[in-house]
Coordinates of N, CA and C in Angstrom, one line a residue:
Y75 N -7.8 7.0 -3.1 CA -8.6 7.3 -4.0 C -7.9 6.7 -5.4
T76 N -6.6 6.8 -5.7 CA -6.1 6.3 -6.9 C -5.9 4.7 -6.8
V77 N -5.6 4.2 -5.5 CA -5.5 2.9 -5.6 C -6.6 2.0 -5.9
Q78 N -7.7 2.6 -5.4 CA -9.2 1.8 -5.6 C -9.6 2.1 -7.1
R79 N -9.0 2.9 -7.9 CA -9.3 3.2 -9.2 C -8.3 2.7 -10.2
E80 N -7.4 2.0 -9.8 CA -6.2 1.6 -10.6 C -6.6 0.3 -11.5
P81 N -6.7 0.3 -12.8 CA -7.0 -0.9 -13.5 C -6.3 -2.2 -13.1
R82 N -5.3 -2.0 -12.7 CA -4.5 -3.5 -12.2 C -5.1 -4.1 -11.0
N83 N -6.0 -3.2 -10.2 CA -6.8 -3.7 -9.1 C -8.0 -3.9 -9.3
F84 N -8.7 -3.1 -10.0 CA -10.2 -3.3 -10.5 C -10.3 -2.9 -12.0
S85 N -10.5 -4.2 -12.7 CA -10.8 -3.9 -14.1 C -11.7 -5.1 -14.4
P86 N -12.6 -4.9 -15.4 CA -12.9 -3.6 -16.2 C -13.5 -2.5 -15.3
L87 N -13.8 -1.4 -16.1 CA -14.4 -0.3 -15.5 C -14.0 0.2 -14.1
P88 N -12.7 0.5 -13.9 CA -12.4 0.8 -12.4 C -13.1 2.2 -12.0
D89 N -13.5 3.0 -13.0 CA -14.2 4.4 -12.3 C -15.6 4.2 -12.1
T90 N -16.0 2.8 -12.6 CA -17.8 2.6 -12.7 C -18.2 2.0 -11.5
F91 N -19.3 2.4 -10.9 CA -20.0 1.7 -9.7 C -20.6 0.5 -10.3
W92 N -19.9 -0.6 -10.1 CA -20.4 -2.1 -10.5 C -20.4 -3.0 -9.4
P93 N -21.2 -3.2 -8.6 CA -21.2 -4.0 -7.5 C -20.9 -5.4 -7.8
D94 N -21.4 -6.1 -9.1 CA -21.1 -7.4 -9.3 C -19.7 -7.7 -9.5
R95 N -18.8 -6.9 -9.5 CA -17.5 -7.2 -9.5 C -16.8 -7.9 -8.3
W96 N -17.6 -7.9 -7.1 CA -17.5 -8.7 -5.9 C -18.0 -9.9 -5.6
L97 N -18.7 -10.4 -6.9 CA -19.5 -11.6 -6.7 C -18.6 -12.5 -7.4
E98 N -18.5 -14.0 -7.0 CA -17.8 -14.9 -7.7 C -18.9 -15.5 -8.7
R99 N -18.5 -15.4 -10.0 CA -19.3 -15.9 -11.2 C -18.3 -16.2 -12.1
E100 N -18.9 -17.2 -12.9 CA -18.3 -17.7 -14.2 C -18.4 -16.7 -15.4
K101 N -19.5 -16.1 -15.3 CA -19.5 -14.9 -16.4 C -20.1 -13.8 -15.9
Y102 N -19.8 -12.4 -16.2 CA -20.3 -11.3 -15.5 C -20.9 -10.4 -16.8
T103 N -22.1 -9.7 -16.5 CA -22.8 -8.8 -17.4 C -22.4 -7.3 -17.0
L104 N -21.5 -6.6 -17.7 CA -21.2 -5.3 -17.6 C -22.3 -4.4 -17.6
P105 N -22.3 -3.2 -17.1 CA -23.5 -2.3 -17.2 C -23.8 -2.0 -18.4
N106 N -23.1 -2.0 -19.7 CA -23.4 -1.7 -20.8 C -24.0 -3.0 -21.6
G107 N -24.2 -4.1 -20.9 CA -24.8 -5.3 -21.4 C -24.0 -6.4 -21.9
Q108 N -22.4 -6.0 -22.1 CA -21.5 -7.0 -22.5 C -21.3 -8.2 -21.6
V109 N -21.3 -9.4 -22.0 CA -20.9 -10.5 -21.1 C -19.5 -10.8 -21.4
I110 N -18.8 -11.0 -20.2 CA -17.5 -11.2 -20.1 C -17.2 -12.6 -19.1
S111 N -16.1 -13.2 -19.3 CA -15.7 -14.3 -18.4 C -15.1 -13.8 -17.1
K112 N -14.9 -14.8 -16.2 CA -14.4 -14.5 -14.9 C -12.9 -14.1 -15.1
T113 N -12.2 -14.6 -16.0 CA -10.8 -14.3 -16.3 C -10.5 -12.7 -16.8
E114 N -11.7 -12.3 -17.2 CA -11.3 -10.8 -17.7 C -11.7 -9.8 -16.6
V115 N -12.1 -10.3 -15.5 CA -12.5 -9.5 -14.2 C -11.3 -9.4 -13.1
N116 N -10.8 -8.3 -12.7 CA -9.9 -8.3 -11.8 C -10.4 -7.5 -10.5
T117 N -10.6 -8.0 -9.4 CA -11.0 -7.5 -8.3 C -9.9 -7.8 -7.3
N118 N -9.2 -6.8 -6.7 CA -8.2 -7.2 -5.7 C -8.7 -6.6 -4.4
H119 N -9.2 -7.6 -3.7 CA -9.9 -7.3 -2.4 C -8.9 -6.6 -1.6
N120 N -7.6 -6.8 -1.4 CA -6.7 -6.0 -0.5 C -6.5 -4.5 -1.0
A121 N -6.8 -4.1 -2.0 CA -6.5 -2.8 -2.6 C -8.0 -1.9 -2.2
F122 N -8.9 -2.5 -1.6 CA -10.3 -1.8 -1.4 C -9.9 -1.5 0.0
I123 N -9.7 -0.1 0.3 CA -9.5 0.4 1.6 C -10.1 1.6 1.7
P124 N -11.7 1.6 1.8 CA -12.6 2.9 1.9 C -12.4 3.7 3.2
F125 N -11.7 2.9 4.3 CA -11.6 3.8 5.4 C -10.1 4.0 5.7
S126 N -9.3 3.7 4.8 CA -7.9 3.8 5.0 C -7.3 2.9 6.0
V127 N -6.0 2.9 6.1 CA -5.4 1.9 7.1 C -4.2 2.6 7.8
G128 N -3.7 2.0 8.8 CA -2.7 2.7 9.6 C -3.2 3.6 10.7
P129 N -2.2 4.3 11.4 CA -2.5 5.0 12.6 C -3.4 6.3 12.1
Q130 N -3.4 6.7 11.0 CA -4.4 7.7 10.7 C -5.7 7.2 10.1
H131 N -6.0 5.9 10.1 CA -7.2 5.6 9.6 C -8.6 6.3 10.1
C132 N -9.8 5.9 9.5 CA -10.8 6.6 10.1 C -11.1 6.2 11.4
A133 N -11.4 7.1 12.1 CA -11.7 6.9 13.7 C -13.1 6.4 13.9
G134 N -14.0 6.8 12.9 CA -15.4 6.4 13.0 C -15.9 5.3 12.2
K135 N -14.9 4.4 11.7 CA -15.3 3.3 10.8 C -16.1 2.3 11.6
A136 N -15.8 1.8 12.8 CA -16.7 1.0 13.5 C -18.1 1.5 13.8
F137 N -18.1 2.7 13.9 CA -19.5 3.2 14.3 C -20.1 3.5 12.9
A138 N -19.5 3.9 12.0 CA -20.1 4.0 10.5 C -20.7 2.7 10.1
M139 N -20.0 1.6 10.3 CA -20.4 0.3 9.9 C -21.4 -0.2 10.6
A140 N -21.6 0.0 11.8 CA -22.7 -0.4 12.8 C -24.0 0.3 12.5
E141 N -23.7 1.7 12.1 CA -24.8 2.5 12.0 C -25.5 2.1 10.4
L142 N -24.4 1.8 9.5 CA -25.0 1.4 8.2 C -25.7 0.1 8.2
R143 N -25.4 -0.8 9.0 CA -26.1 -2.1 9.1 C -27.4 -1.8 9.8
M144 N -27.4 -1.0 10.9 CA -28.7 -0.7 11.5 C -29.8 -0.1 10.7
V145 N -29.4 1.0 9.8 CA -30.3 1.7 9.0 C -30.7 0.9 7.9
L146 N -30.0 0.1 7.4 CA -30.1 -0.8 6.2 C -31.2 -1.8 6.7
C147 N -30.9 -2.6 7.8 CA -31.9 -3.5 8.4 C -33.2 -2.8 8.7
E148 N -33.3 -1.6 9.2 CA -34.5 -0.9 9.6 C -35.4 -0.7 8.3
M149 N -34.7 -0.2 7.4 CA -35.2 0.1 6.0 C -35.8 -1.2 5.3
L150 N -35.1 -2.1 5.4 CA -35.8 -3.4 4.7 C -36.9 -4.0 5.4
R151 N -36.8 -3.8 6.8 CA -38.0 -4.3 7.7 C -39.1 -3.5 7.6
H152 N -39.0 -2.2 7.2 CA -40.1 -1.4 7.2 C -40.8 -0.9 5.9
F153 N -39.9 -1.2 4.9 CA -40.1 -0.6 3.4 C -40.0 -1.6 2.3
E154 N -40.8 -1.6 1.4 CA -40.7 -2.1 0.1 C -40.1 -1.2 -0.7
M155 N -38.9 -1.5 -1.6 CA -38.2 -0.5 -2.4 C -38.5 -0.7 -3.7
E156 N -38.7 0.3 -4.5 CA -38.8 0.1 -6.0 C -38.6 1.6 -6.6
I157 N -38.3 1.4 -8.0 CA -38.1 2.7 -8.8 C -39.4 3.1 -9.3
P158 N -39.7 4.3 -9.0 CA -40.9 5.1 -9.6 C -41.0 4.8 -10.9
K159 N -42.1 4.6 -11.6 CA -42.4 4.3 -12.9 C -42.0 5.5 -13.9
D160 N -42.0 6.7 -13.3 CA -41.4 8.0 -14.1 C -40.1 8.4 -13.9
R161 N -39.2 7.3 -13.2 CA -37.9 7.6 -13.0 C -37.0 6.4 -13.6
S162 N -35.7 6.8 -13.9 CA -34.8 5.7 -14.3 C -33.6 5.8 -13.4
L163 N -32.7 4.7 -13.3 CA -31.5 4.8 -12.7 C -30.2 4.8 -13.8
D164 N -30.6 5.0 -15.0 CA -29.6 5.0 -16.2 C -28.6 6.1 -15.9
N165 N -29.0 7.3 -15.4 CA -28.1 8.3 -15.2 C -27.5 8.6 -13.7
W166 N -28.0 7.7 -12.9 CA -27.7 8.0 -11.5 C -26.3 8.0 -11.2
E167 N -25.5 7.0 -12.0 CA -24.2 7.1 -11.6 C -23.1 8.2 -12.1
T168 N -23.7 8.8 -13.1 CA -23.0 10.0 -13.7 C -23.2 11.3 -12.7
S169 N -24.1 11.2 -11.9 CA -24.5 12.2 -11.2 C -23.7 12.2 -9.8
L170 N -23.0 11.1 -9.6 CA -22.2 11.0 -8.3 C -21.0 11.6 -8.4
Q171 N -20.6 12.3 -7.0 CA -19.4 13.1 -6.9 C -18.5 12.4 -6.2
D172 N -17.5 12.1 -6.4 CA -16.3 11.5 -5.5 C -15.5 12.7 -5.0
I173 N -15.5 13.2 -3.8 CA -14.7 14.3 -3.4 C -14.0 14.2 -2.0
Y174 N -12.7 14.1 -2.3 CA -11.8 14.1 -1.1 C -11.3 15.4 -0.6
T175 N -11.8 15.8 0.5 CA -11.5 17.0 1.1 C -10.7 17.1 2.2
T176 N -9.8 18.0 2.5 CA -9.0 18.3 3.6 C -9.2 19.8 3.8
I177 N -9.6 20.1 4.9 CA -9.5 21.7 5.2 C -8.8 21.9 6.5
R178 N -7.9 22.8 6.3 CA -7.0 23.2 7.3 C -7.0 24.7 7.5
G179 N -6.7 25.0 8.9 CA -6.6 26.3 9.1 C -5.1 26.9 9.0
P180 N -4.9 28.1 9.3 CA -3.7 28.6 9.3 C -2.7 28.0 10.3
L181 N -1.5 27.6 10.1 CA -0.4 27.2 11.1 C 0.5 28.3 11.2
Y182 N 0.4 28.9 12.4 CA 1.4 30.1 12.8 C 2.7 29.5 13.4
V183 N 3.7 29.6 12.8 CA 5.1 29.2 13.4 C 5.9 30.2 13.2
K184 N 6.6 30.4 14.4 CA 7.8 31.5 14.4 C 9.1 30.6 14.3
L185 N 10.0 30.9 13.5 CA 11.2 30.0 13.6 C 12.2 30.8 14.1
V186 N 12.9 30.4 15.2 CA 13.9 31.0 15.9 C 15.2 30.0 15.7
S187 N 16.4 30.9 15.3 CA 17.6 30.3 15.0 C 18.2 29.6 16.3
R188 N 18.8 28.4 16.4 CA 19.4 27.8 17.3 C 20.7 28.3 17.8
Q189 N 21.0 28.4 19.1 CA 22.3 29.1 19.5 C 23.3 27.9 19.6

């Protein structure tokens, strides 16, 4: 969570959903309309680890990615997507909740002195 929001890895706006940061451009337009040069944008691709790494990484990553591709392809094949006239995406990002949850039950252990 913290690595992917570290300004040294992702700036400007490390806490903001801004997909343009992944594009290679000479100039970028921030969500607030400000235009900045590519030298002002830092996107560390090696720090983006949404499924974690190592032996405890997400066991469902491959399945999740395959399912994501399948669902997206089917949606694009069957639907035209547009924002309803009476709606706006201006506040959509502020309603997002990033929640890291670990739920563990009790761990019953009896400690016995060694002889």
